[in-house]
Each structure stands twice: as C-alpha cells, then as structure tokens.
Tab-separated table of C-alpha atoms in Angstrom:
chain	number	residue	atom	x	y	z
A	13	MET	CA	88.685	105.952	107.268
A	14	MET	CA	87.228	105.930	103.581
A	15	ALA	CA	84.143	109.141	104.361
A	16	GLU	CA	87.510	110.926	105.071
A	17	PHE	CA	89.580	110.039	102.057
A	18	ARG	CA	87.346	110.811	100.044
A	19	SER	CA	85.933	113.970	101.823
A	20	ARG	CA	89.454	115.916	100.993
A	21	ARG	CA	89.698	114.402	97.893
A	22	ASP	CA	86.001	116.575	97.133
A	23	ALA	CA	87.308	119.329	99.357
A	24	GLY	CA	89.856	119.174	96.575
A	25	GLU	CA	93.304	118.212	98.240
A	26	ALA	CA	96.826	117.252	97.109
A	27	PRO	CA	96.538	113.994	97.144
A	28	LEU	CA	98.230	111.242	100.149
A	29	SER	CA	101.256	110.042	99.396
A	30	THR	CA	101.655	106.641	98.922
A	31	GLU	CA	104.922	106.475	100.594
A	32	LYS	CA	105.422	102.767	101.874
A	33	ARG	CA	107.972	99.979	103.631
A	34	ILE	CA	106.640	96.593	103.145
A	35	LEU	CA	108.855	95.141	106.594
A	36	HIS	CA	107.382	91.449	106.960
A	37	ILE	CA	104.490	89.386	105.068
A	38	GLU	CA	102.709	86.243	106.778
A	39	GLU	CA	99.912	84.217	104.414
A	40	GLN	CA	98.481	81.456	106.377
A	41	GLY	CA	95.885	79.627	103.948
A	42	ASP	CA	93.079	82.436	102.369
A	43	GLU	CA	95.002	84.639	104.523
A	44	ALA	CA	97.551	87.189	106.062
A	45	THR	CA	99.147	90.275	107.779
A	46	ALA	CA	100.982	92.496	106.717
A	47	ILE	CA	103.613	94.889	108.508
A	48	LEU	CA	104.024	98.086	106.705
A	49	PHE	CA	105.896	101.506	107.551
A	50	ARG	CA	103.760	104.678	106.185
A	51	ARG	CA	103.869	108.588	105.396
A	52	MET	CA	100.314	109.857	103.964
A	53	SER	CA	102.044	113.456	104.056
A	54	ARG	CA	105.589	115.716	104.504
A	55	ASN	CA	103.748	116.937	107.516
A	56	ALA	CA	101.596	113.742	108.500
A	57	ASP	CA	103.415	111.489	111.499
A	58	PRO	CA	104.791	108.195	110.288
A	59	ALA	CA	102.724	105.860	111.187
A	60	LEU	CA	102.780	101.321	111.703
A	61	TYR	CA	100.072	99.970	110.148
A	62	GLU	CA	99.536	96.559	110.878
A	63	LEU	CA	97.114	94.762	107.458
A	64	ARG	CA	95.026	92.217	108.478
A	65	LEU	CA	93.856	90.203	104.590
A	66	ARG	CA	91.622	88.086	103.599
A	67	ARG	CA	91.659	86.464	99.850
A	68	THR	CA	88.344	86.183	98.070
A	69	GLY	CA	87.484	85.606	94.763
A	70	GLY	CA	91.328	85.127	93.800
A	71	LYS	CA	91.425	88.764	95.616
A	72	TRP	CA	93.112	90.032	98.386
A	73	LEU	CA	90.796	92.650	100.239
A	74	VAL	CA	92.283	94.496	103.802
A	75	ALA	CA	89.857	93.006	106.303
A	76	GLY	CA	91.182	94.782	108.982
A	77	GLU	CA	93.960	97.375	110.024
A	78	THR	CA	95.483	98.447	113.420
A	79	VAL	CA	97.798	102.403	113.183
A	80	MET	CA	100.244	103.256	115.501
A	81	PRO	CA	102.602	105.998	115.863
A	82	TRP	CA	105.971	105.586	114.507
A	83	PRO	CA	108.699	105.443	115.970
A	84	ASP	CA	107.668	107.568	118.687
A	85	LEU	CA	103.858	107.595	121.051
A	86	ALA	CA	104.994	110.208	122.780
A	87	HIS	CA	105.072	112.728	120.584
A	88	ALA	CA	102.899	111.505	117.825
A	89	LYS	CA	100.705	113.655	116.395
A	90	GLY	CA	98.504	111.797	114.386
A	91	PHE	CA	99.043	109.768	111.144
A	92	LEU	CA	96.606	111.939	108.527
A	93	PRO	CA	97.754	116.307	107.210
A	94	PRO	CA	96.641	118.320	108.663
A	95	ARG	CA	93.272	120.317	106.574
A	96	THR	CA	94.442	122.445	104.002
A	97	VAL	CA	90.850	123.488	102.430
A	98	ALA	CA	88.088	123.798	104.629
A	99	PRO	CA	85.391	120.296	104.087
A	100	ALA	CA	82.212	121.536	102.220
C-alpha cells in the first residue's frame, strides 16, 4: 500500500483526504486495536478500518490492518479514489 501512496504522490495527484472518525480503541499493555471510519476521497467509497497497533520504543506503530467497505459490501468499488494522473 505504501508503494501505491508514493506512486500517486510522485505522479502529482492531490493528497488523499484525512477524513476519519474513531469508533473504538481498546488497549491491552503494549498492544491495541482501533476501529475507525475512513474516507480517502469524495470519489472513493468509505471504509471501516481495523488497525492493530503495537507500542515500540514508546511510540504506537501499526502492526497490521484490515480494510472493509462501508456500509455495503455488495456495492463497494474500492477504498482508494480513481487515479487522476497516470503513474510514471
């Protein structure tokens, strides 16, 4: 995913939206799970994210994630917006 984000940036695409709504966070020691609603663009489907976090060196880092279309899996097109610039 990070390569996809870099490719979009390097191609000159507009930054993705940071729109999000945190729905739930559960912490147990140095591990946590965060559930959030996220939308990367008005042209992309909203998605439900499950982030698995691990505290390392005093900082919370993403150890894994699951992305699910929201609210209707049957009609979801994708959580990233369509490309506006062809990749280089």
